[in-house]
Tab-separated table of C-alpha atoms in Angstrom:
chain	number	residue	atom	x	y	z
A	17	MET	CA	-5.517	29.069	11.835
A	18	ALA	CA	-4.775	26.391	14.414
A	19	ASN	CA	-1.925	24.023	15.223
A	20	PHE	CA	-2.252	20.544	16.669
A	21	MET	CA	0.602	18.389	17.958
A	22	MET	CA	0.635	14.775	19.168
A	23	GLY	CA	4.100	13.449	19.884
A	24	SER	CA	6.203	14.071	16.782
A	25	THR	CA	3.174	14.492	14.518
A	26	TRP	CA	1.794	17.937	13.792
A	27	PHE	CA	-1.056	19.373	11.767
A	28	LYS	CA	-1.684	22.951	10.705
A	29	GLY	CA	-4.919	24.197	9.206
A	30	ASP	CA	-8.135	26.172	9.489
A	31	TYR	CA	-10.353	26.177	12.568
A	32	ILE	CA	-14.015	25.878	11.610
A	33	ARG	CA	-17.265	25.981	13.553
A	34	ASP	CA	-20.881	25.288	12.627
A	35	THR	CA	-22.976	27.861	14.499
A	36	MET	CA	-26.326	26.975	12.929
A	37	VAL	CA	-26.816	23.659	14.699
A	38	MET	CA	-24.636	23.190	17.762
A	39	LYS	CA	-21.541	25.412	17.774
A	40	LEU	CA	-19.277	22.462	17.236
A	41	PRO	CA	-15.703	23.352	16.216
A	42	PHE	CA	-13.669	21.169	13.917
A	43	GLY	CA	-10.449	21.533	11.978
A	44	LEU	CA	-9.270	21.287	8.396
A	45	ALA	CA	-5.610	20.224	8.123
A	46	ASN	CA	-3.775	21.506	5.061
A	47	GLU	CA	-0.224	21.037	6.352
A	48	LEU	CA	1.116	18.033	8.248
A	49	ASN	CA	4.369	16.200	8.824
A	50	GLU	CA	3.208	12.601	8.505
A	51	THR	CA	5.865	10.494	6.783
A	52	PHE	CA	3.761	8.450	4.393
A	53	GLU	CA	0.773	9.241	2.242
A	54	PRO	CA	-2.121	8.841	1.933
A	55	PHE	CA	-3.054	10.880	4.973
A	56	THR	CA	-6.163	9.820	6.884
A	57	GLU	CA	-8.222	12.464	8.654
A	58	ILE	CA	-9.681	11.712	12.079
A	59	MET	CA	-13.027	13.099	13.201
A	60	GLY	CA	-13.032	11.754	16.755
A	61	LEU	CA	-16.230	9.837	17.484
A	62	GLY	CA	-15.321	7.813	20.554
A	63	TYR	CA	-16.289	8.003	24.203
A	64	SER	CA	-15.848	11.632	25.164
A	65	SER	CA	-18.146	14.405	26.304
A	66	ASN	CA	-17.107	16.918	23.639
A	67	MET	CA	-17.442	14.895	20.451
A	68	PRO	CA	-19.874	15.640	17.575
A	69	HIS	CA	-22.428	12.963	18.474
A	70	TRP	CA	-22.615	14.288	22.062
A	71	ARG	CA	-23.240	17.839	20.859
A	72	LEU	CA	-25.915	16.615	18.451
A	73	VAL	CA	-27.750	14.949	21.351
A	74	GLN	CA	-27.493	18.126	23.419
A	75	ALA	CA	-28.921	20.086	20.499
A	76	SER	CA	-31.797	17.547	20.235
A	77	ALA	CA	-30.785	16.840	16.648
A	78	ILE	CA	-30.550	13.109	17.406
A	79	SER	CA	-31.985	10.983	20.202
A	80	SER	CA	-28.838	9.273	21.462
A	81	ARG	CA	-25.140	8.860	20.825
A	82	LEU	CA	-25.528	6.588	17.847
A	83	TYR	CA	-24.053	6.821	14.369
A	84	SER	CA	-23.474	4.533	11.412
A	85	ILE	CA	-20.558	4.348	8.994
A	86	TYR	CA	-20.599	3.258	5.363
A	87	LEU	CA	-17.168	3.573	3.738
A	88	ASN	CA	-18.187	2.241	0.308
A	89	LYS	CA	-15.712	1.555	-2.491
A	90	LEU	CA	-12.441	3.464	-2.656
A	91	ASP	CA	-13.578	5.536	-5.634
A	92	GLN	CA	-17.131	6.274	-4.455
A	93	TYR	CA	-18.861	8.324	-1.787
A	94	GLY	CA	-19.155	6.970	1.742
A	95	SER	CA	-21.135	8.451	4.614
A	96	ILE	CA	-21.398	8.999	8.342
A	97	LEU	CA	-24.997	9.081	9.534
A	98	PHE	CA	-25.727	10.369	13.029
A	99	GLY	CA	-28.823	9.111	14.815
A	100	GLY	CA	-29.938	6.521	12.304
A	101	VAL	CA	-29.256	3.860	9.701
A	102	ASP	CA	-29.467	3.736	5.926
A	103	THR	CA	-31.097	0.410	5.101
A	104	ALA	CA	-30.077	0.671	1.435
A	105	LYS	CA	-26.406	0.538	2.358
A	106	TYR	CA	-26.235	-3.021	3.694
A	107	GLN	CA	-27.389	-6.568	2.973
A	108	GLY	CA	-28.922	-9.039	5.405
A	109	PRO	CA	-29.502	-8.444	9.109
A	110	LEU	CA	-27.622	-6.117	11.420
A	111	THR	CA	-26.034	-8.210	14.162
A	112	THR	CA	-25.404	-6.515	17.504
A	113	LEU	CA	-22.304	-7.129	19.626
A	114	ASN	CA	-21.605	-5.788	23.111
A	115	PHE	CA	-18.254	-4.027	23.431
A	116	LEU	CA	-15.670	-5.605	25.725
A	117	HIS	CA	-14.748	-3.692	28.847
A	118	SER	CA	-11.377	-1.989	29.093
A	119	ARG	CA	-8.592	-3.895	30.822
A	120	ASN	CA	-7.451	-0.724	32.563
A	121	THR	CA	-10.736	0.792	33.722
A	122	GLY	CA	-13.100	-2.185	33.828
A	123	LYS	CA	-15.589	-0.036	31.903
A	124	VAL	CA	-16.848	0.145	28.354
A	125	ASP	CA	-14.900	3.174	27.193
A	126	ASN	CA	-13.707	2.058	23.769
A	127	PHE	CA	-14.751	-0.080	20.805
A	128	TYR	CA	-13.071	-3.315	21.876
A	129	LEU	CA	-14.079	-6.616	20.245
A	130	HIS	CA	-12.523	-10.040	19.708
A	131	VAL	CA	-11.595	-11.517	16.345
A	132	LYS	CA	-13.161	-14.942	16.705
A	133	GLU	CA	-12.161	-16.473	13.384
A	134	ILE	CA	-10.551	-15.697	10.030
A	135	LYS	CA	-11.138	-17.903	6.995
A	136	ILE	CA	-9.560	-17.803	3.558
A	137	LYS	CA	-10.897	-19.167	0.275
A	138	PRO	CA	-8.023	-19.059	-2.235
A	139	TYR	CA	-8.752	-19.263	-5.937
A	140	ASN	CA	-9.387	-22.878	-6.977
A	141	GLU	CA	-8.877	-24.110	-3.415
A	142	SER	CA	-11.205	-25.071	-0.593
A	143	CYS	CA	-12.035	-22.718	2.242
A	144	ARG	CA	-9.985	-23.131	5.399
A	145	THR	CA	-9.613	-21.461	8.782
A	146	ILE	CA	-6.341	-19.576	9.285
A	147	PHE	CA	-7.167	-18.254	12.754
A	148	ARG	CA	-9.571	-19.397	15.459
A	149	SER	CA	-9.848	-17.812	18.882
A	150	THR	CA	-9.378	-19.970	21.986
A	151	ASN	CA	-9.495	-19.181	25.687
A	152	ASP	CA	-5.709	-18.955	25.735
A	153	HIS	CA	-5.270	-17.332	22.361
A	154	LYS	CA	-7.479	-14.361	21.526
A	155	ILE	CA	-7.092	-11.334	19.308
A	156	ARG	CA	-8.490	-8.221	20.931
A	157	THR	CA	-9.246	-5.640	18.270
A	158	LYS	CA	-10.674	-2.176	17.768
A	159	PRO	CA	-12.345	-1.076	14.497
A	160	ASP	CA	-10.679	2.122	13.311
A	161	THR	CA	-11.523	3.906	10.059
A	162	GLY	CA	-8.405	6.050	10.518
A	163	THR	CA	-6.069	3.059	10.205
A	164	PRO	CA	-5.434	1.780	6.661
A	165	ASP	CA	-3.292	-1.247	7.629
A	166	TRP	CA	-4.930	-4.405	8.989
A	167	GLN	CA	-2.867	-5.596	11.954
A	168	LEU	CA	-2.505	-9.386	11.927
A	169	PRO	CA	-0.664	-12.071	13.891
A	170	THR	CA	2.349	-13.468	12.048
A	171	SER	CA	0.736	-16.729	10.909
A	172	VAL	CA	-2.298	-14.964	9.404
A	173	TYR	CA	-0.124	-12.247	7.881
A	174	GLN	CA	1.973	-14.890	6.126
A	175	GLU	CA	-1.147	-16.567	4.695
A	176	VAL	CA	-2.385	-13.252	3.298
A	177	ILE	CA	1.020	-12.488	1.793
A	178	ARG	CA	1.218	-15.959	0.261
A	179	HIS	CA	-1.989	-15.331	-1.705
A	180	ALA	CA	-1.335	-11.654	-2.477
A	181	GLY	CA	0.445	-12.461	-5.739
A	182	CYS	CA	3.361	-10.085	-5.240
A	183	GLU	CA	6.874	-9.893	-3.832
A	184	PRO	CA	8.372	-7.233	-1.546
A	185	SER	CA	9.101	-4.161	-3.644
A	186	GLU	CA	12.730	-3.152	-4.094
A	187	GLU	CA	11.703	0.138	-5.672
A	188	SER	CA	10.781	3.356	-3.948
A	189	TRP	CA	7.189	4.458	-4.401
A	190	PRO	CA	5.681	7.739	-3.174
A	191	GLY	CA	4.872	7.312	0.496
A	192	VAL	CA	5.524	3.560	0.451
A	193	PRO	CA	8.486	2.140	2.384
A	194	LYS	CA	10.723	-0.330	0.580
A	195	GLY	CA	9.814	-3.943	1.161
A	196	LYS	CA	6.069	-3.407	0.966
A	197	PHE	CA	3.958	-5.540	-1.365
A	198	VAL	CA	3.007	-3.709	-4.564
A	199	ARG	CA	0.951	-4.777	-7.608
A	200	PRO	CA	-0.666	-3.022	-10.568
A	201	CYS	CA	-4.155	-1.973	-9.492
A	202	SER	CA	-5.637	-3.643	-12.576
A	203	GLU	CA	-4.464	-7.016	-11.255
A	204	VAL	CA	-6.318	-6.622	-7.963
A	205	ALA	CA	-9.576	-5.167	-9.241
A	206	ARG	CA	-12.588	-5.988	-7.099
A	207	GLY	CA	-14.808	-8.699	-8.553
A	208	SER	CA	-12.023	-10.648	-10.244
A	209	ALA	CA	-12.765	-14.353	-10.496
A	210	ASN	CA	-9.244	-15.588	-9.802
A	211	THR	CA	-8.730	-14.034	-6.395
A	212	ALA	CA	-8.723	-14.970	-2.730
A	213	HIS	CA	-11.686	-14.268	-0.460
A	214	PHE	CA	-11.739	-13.837	3.308
A	215	GLU	CA	-14.342	-14.083	6.045
A	216	VAL	CA	-13.667	-12.320	9.345
A	217	THR	CA	-15.846	-13.141	12.357
A	218	PHE	CA	-16.090	-10.765	15.319
A	219	ALA	CA	-17.385	-11.399	18.847
A	220	GLY	CA	-18.096	-9.171	21.819
A	221	ASN	CA	-19.226	-9.670	25.395
A	222	GLY	CA	-21.853	-12.340	24.803
A	223	SER	CA	-22.572	-15.263	22.514
A	224	ASN	CA	-23.303	-13.277	19.348
A	225	THR	CA	-20.916	-13.238	16.406
A	226	ALA	CA	-20.914	-11.169	13.214
A	227	SER	CA	-19.029	-11.999	10.017
A	228	LEU	CA	-17.863	-9.862	7.104
A	229	ARG	CA	-16.768	-11.159	3.709
A	230	LEU	CA	-14.044	-9.386	1.770
A	231	GLU	CA	-11.841	-9.888	-1.259
A	232	LEU	CA	-8.090	-9.653	-1.590
A	233	ALA	CA	-8.659	-6.462	-3.595
A	234	ASP	CA	-10.159	-4.814	-0.499
A	235	LEU	CA	-6.760	-5.048	1.196
A	236	PHE	CA	-5.009	-3.036	-1.546
A	237	SER	CA	-5.114	0.739	-1.900
A	238	PRO	CA	-3.788	3.018	-4.665
A	239	ILE	CA	-0.350	4.590	-4.331
A	240	THR	CA	-0.672	8.338	-4.737
A	241	LYS	CA	1.748	11.190	-5.222
A	242	LYS	CA	1.692	14.306	-3.067
A	243	ASP	CA	-0.526	16.054	-5.611
A	244	GLY	CA	-3.076	13.227	-5.327
A	245	SER	CA	-2.378	11.726	-8.743
A	246	ALA	CA	-1.791	8.007	-9.180
A	247	ALA	CA	1.725	6.610	-9.014
A	248	THR	CA	2.443	4.432	-12.054
A	249	ASP	CA	5.053	1.909	-13.169
A	250	ASP	CA	7.222	2.281	-16.282
A	251	SER	CA	4.358	1.165	-18.512
A	252	GLY	CA	1.967	3.729	-17.041
A	253	GLN	CA	-0.095	1.320	-14.948
A	254	PRO	CA	-1.405	2.739	-11.638
A	255	MET	CA	0.084	0.842	-8.720
A	256	CYS	CA	-1.506	-0.392	-5.482
A	257	TRP	CA	0.003	-1.675	-2.248
A	258	LEU	CA	-1.150	-4.269	0.238
A	259	ARG	CA	-2.413	-2.724	3.498
A	260	VAL	CA	-1.606	-5.422	6.053
A	261	THR	CA	1.018	-5.406	8.766
A	262	ARG	CA	2.409	-8.039	11.099
A	263	GLN	CA	1.888	-7.761	14.861
A	264	PRO	CA	3.291	-10.312	17.335
A	265	TYR	CA	1.194	-12.032	19.983
A	266	ASP	CA	1.996	-9.707	22.859
A	267	GLY	CA	-1.416	-8.991	24.333
A	268	ARG	CA	-1.787	-5.609	22.666
A	269	THR	CA	-5.007	-4.563	20.997
A	270	ARG	CA	-4.803	-4.807	17.214
A	271	LEU	CA	-6.651	-2.463	14.898
A	272	THR	CA	-9.234	-3.570	12.365
A	273	SER	CA	-8.478	-1.227	9.502
A	274	SER	CA	-10.585	0.727	7.054
A	275	SER	CA	-9.620	-1.852	4.413
A	276	VAL	CA	-11.598	-4.448	6.388
A	277	MET	CA	-14.309	-2.113	7.671
A	278	ARG	CA	-15.120	-1.145	4.085
A	279	ALA	CA	-16.761	-4.566	3.674
A	280	GLY	CA	-19.288	-3.767	6.393
A	281	PHE	CA	-21.979	-1.330	7.457
A	282	TRP	CA	-21.289	-0.338	11.079
A	283	MET	CA	-23.668	1.218	13.588
A	284	PHE	CA	-21.974	2.390	16.785
A	285	ASP	CA	-24.283	2.786	19.796
A	286	LEU	CA	-22.285	4.481	22.538
A	287	ASP	CA	-25.146	4.808	25.024
A	288	ASN	CA	-25.669	1.050	25.092
A	289	GLY	CA	-22.035	0.058	24.582
A	290	GLN	CA	-22.729	-1.853	21.373
A	291	VAL	CA	-21.922	-2.060	17.697
A	292	SER	CA	-24.190	-3.531	15.024
A	293	MET	CA	-22.761	-4.639	11.709
A	294	ALA	CA	-23.889	-6.118	8.415
A	295	GLN	CA	-22.362	-6.839	5.027
A	296	ALA	CA	-22.089	-3.560	3.115
A	297	ASN	CA	-23.991	-3.047	-0.109
A	298	LEU	CA	-20.999	-1.563	-1.901
A	299	GLY	CA	-21.778	0.789	-4.739
A	300	ALA	CA	-25.347	1.369	-3.556
A	301	ASN	CA	-27.081	3.927	-5.780
A	302	SER	CA	-30.028	4.611	-3.483
A	303	SER	CA	-30.645	5.671	0.094
A	304	ASN	CA	-33.261	4.868	2.729
A	305	VAL	CA	-32.374	6.809	5.860
A	306	VAL	CA	-34.325	6.013	9.010
A	307	GLN	CA	-33.904	7.467	12.468
A	308	VAL	CA	-33.261	5.241	15.468
A	309	GLU	CA	-35.035	6.787	18.433
A	310	ALA	CA	-34.447	6.244	22.119
A	311	ASP	CA	-37.998	5.223	22.945
A	312	LYS	CA	-40.362	2.298	22.495
A	313	VAL	CA	-40.847	0.589	19.178
A	314	GLU	CA	-43.835	0.841	16.929
A	315	GLY	CA	-42.790	-1.956	14.591
A	316	LEU	CA	-41.237	0.142	11.857
A	317	MET	CA	-38.006	-1.845	11.695
A	318	SER	CA	-38.243	-4.054	8.633
A	319	ALA	CA	-36.961	-7.607	8.445
A	320	SER	CA	-33.822	-6.346	6.739
A	321	VAL	CA	-32.885	-4.503	9.926
A	322	THR	CA	-33.318	-7.379	12.372
A	323	TYR	CA	-31.237	-7.266	15.523
A	324	GLU	CA	-29.800	-10.555	16.730
A	325	LEU	CA	-29.261	-10.190	20.472
A	326	SER	CA	-27.606	-12.353	23.038
A	327	THR	CA	-28.122	-12.267	26.776
A	328	ALA	CA	-25.139	-10.485	28.251
A	329	THR	CA	-23.951	-9.502	31.687
A	330	ASN	CA	-21.044	-7.089	31.878
A	331	ILE	CA	-19.917	-3.911	33.538
A	332	ILE	CA	-22.614	-1.854	31.801
A	333	GLY	CA	-25.272	-3.879	33.607
A	334	TYR	CA	-27.480	-5.181	30.835
A	335	ALA	CA	-30.551	-7.069	31.960
A	336	THR	CA	-30.925	-10.680	30.888
A	337	GLY	CA	-33.384	-11.454	28.135
A	338	THR	CA	-34.218	-9.406	25.055
A	339	GLU	CA	-36.848	-6.910	26.092
A	340	SER	CA	-34.811	-3.922	27.200
A	341	TYR	CA	-31.577	-2.692	28.679
A	342	PRO	CA	-31.424	-0.335	31.655
A	343	THR	CA	-29.546	2.919	31.636
A	344	PRO	CA	-25.841	2.204	31.114
A	345	THR	CA	-23.495	3.275	33.885
A	346	GLY	CA	-19.764	3.810	34.003
A	347	ILE	CA	-19.223	4.250	30.269
A	348	GLY	CA	-16.092	6.288	29.667
A	349	LEU	CA	-16.498	10.007	30.263
A	350	TYR	CA	-20.251	9.823	29.763
A	351	ASN	CA	-22.251	10.627	32.895
A	352	PRO	CA	-25.803	9.246	32.640
A	353	SER	CA	-26.949	11.427	35.544
A	354	ASN	CA	-26.571	14.428	33.255
A	355	ASP	CA	-28.561	12.847	30.461
A	356	HIS	CA	-32.343	12.993	30.660
A	357	SER	CA	-33.096	11.528	27.265
A	358	PRO	CA	-35.234	8.359	27.169
A	359	ARG	CA	-33.503	4.995	26.790
A	360	ARG	CA	-33.705	2.774	23.772
A	361	SER	CA	-35.031	-0.771	23.846
A	362	ARG	CA	-32.369	-2.409	21.683
A	363	ASN	CA	-34.701	-5.150	20.472
A	364	ASN	CA	-37.262	-2.615	19.358
A	365	ALA	CA	-35.588	0.431	17.913
A	366	HIS	CA	-38.131	3.043	16.864
A	367	VAL	CA	-37.409	4.560	13.478
A	368	HIS	CA	-38.767	7.425	11.413
A	369	LEU	CA	-38.029	8.184	7.790
A	370	PHE	CA	-35.407	10.919	7.421
A	371	GLU	CA	-36.239	12.917	10.528
A	372	ASN	CA	-33.744	14.245	13.048
A	373	THR	CA	-30.768	12.559	11.499
A	374	ALA	CA	-27.489	14.216	10.741
A	375	THR	CA	-25.432	13.058	7.803
A	376	ILE	CA	-21.907	13.974	6.854
A	377	VAL	CA	-20.982	12.637	3.448
A	378	GLY	CA	-17.367	11.973	2.582
A	379	LEU	CA	-15.433	11.124	-0.544
A	380	GLU	CA	-12.309	9.036	-0.672
A	381	VAL	CA	-10.112	10.080	-3.581
A	382	SER	CA	-6.762	8.394	-4.166
A	383	GLY	CA	-6.673	7.229	-0.580
A	384	PHE	CA	-7.730	10.541	0.966
A	385	TRP	CA	-10.819	10.659	3.162
A	386	VAL	CA	-12.493	14.025	2.749
A	387	ILE	CA	-15.503	15.218	4.735
A	388	CYS	CA	-17.033	17.319	2.045
A	389	VAL	CA	-20.709	17.702	1.377
A	390	ALA	CA	-23.491	18.292	3.878
A	391	VAL	CA	-24.978	17.996	7.319
A	392	VAL	CA	-28.657	17.062	7.268
A	393	VAL	CA	-30.681	17.828	10.376
A	394	THR	CA	-34.480	17.664	10.422
A	395	MET	CA	-34.785	17.925	6.648
A	396	GLY	CA	-32.467	20.951	6.504
A	397	THR	CA	-29.132	21.045	4.692
A	398	LEU	CA	-26.045	22.937	5.734
A	399	ALA	CA	-23.246	22.968	3.174
A	400	LEU	CA	-19.729	22.681	4.520
C-alpha cells in the first residue's frame, strides 16, 4: 500500500512492480480525494530518467524513447505502444512536428506546440476560421491525455458553446459543477449529420503543420456516478457534458485535452524532441504493429507512414535538410552521454513487424481510463 500527495490532492492504492522485464514500479489508486469524477489516471511518460519508456530502453526492449498513443472511441479499447506504431490505427500520413523549447530552460523538456488555427463547420453553414495564430497572438499548448477539458481562449470557447446546443445546467449532476453544459448523450452521438465539425491545426518549431478533424460529439463525455454507472435524466436518458473550459489570454500554456487527442494517432519521440500525428482510424478492428528502430532504414515504411519533415534549427541542434538528425543535447533530464544506443534517421525509420515493442492496452469505461490488459515485449505477453 502506498500514499501519494500533490498539493491538496491525494491518492491511496497498491504499489505494483513488473520484475519480468525491467523492475518498473507503478501504482494502482483505489482511493482519492479528487472533487469531480470521472477520475483520470496518469502514467507519467514525459521527460524524466525514471519513466517507463526510459526503463524499456535500458532493458533493450525498445530502441529509443518513443511511444504512440491511440485513445479510440470512449466505449472502445485504446492503446499505448512503446517503441513502434500501429499503422492500422490511423489514416493518411504521419506528420512530424518539432517540440518548442521551454521558456524557462531554453531546452526541449516538454511537449510544447502552438495551435496555429481552429476552424468550425456548423451544420448547414460554411466553414470559417475562429482562431488564427499571429506573431503577436499565439496559443502555446501541450497535449495531455490526463486532461479531459479543452482549454480555449474566450472567443473560441464562445463559438463552441454557441454550437453546442445546450444551456448552462441549473441542476446538480454527479461530479459536474452547476453551470456546465449538459445534453442527453443520444443527441450528441458521433456520426450525426446535423452537428458541428472542427479542424485544429498544430505547429511546432519549423514550417510543418498537422491538422486533426473532430466532431462536436468528441467534446462531450458521459456523466457517471461514483459506482461507474451512467447518470440519467428524469426520462432515463444517459447524460453527457461538454468538456471545454475558458482560459484568458495571459501567456500561460493551455492544454490540448483527451477529447481533442482522441481524434488523432500520436507518436511521441523524446530522443529527437518530436511528435508525429495523423487522423485516428477510430473503431479500428485490426492491428499492424511495426517497430521503429534507431538505425538506418531499409525501406519498410509504407506510403501510409510517410513523414513530412521541415528543416528546423532549434536548441536540440537538428541539422538542416532531411537526411538525418544528430544526437540531441540538452533535452530535459535526459543525458545523451549515458546513452549508447544508435540514433534514428527521422526520414528513414527502420521498422520490423511486431518485434521488440511493448504495448499496454487500456479501456475507457464511463470516463475512466484503465490500464488493464497486457505488456507485449519480443512476442511475449505479461498479463497485468
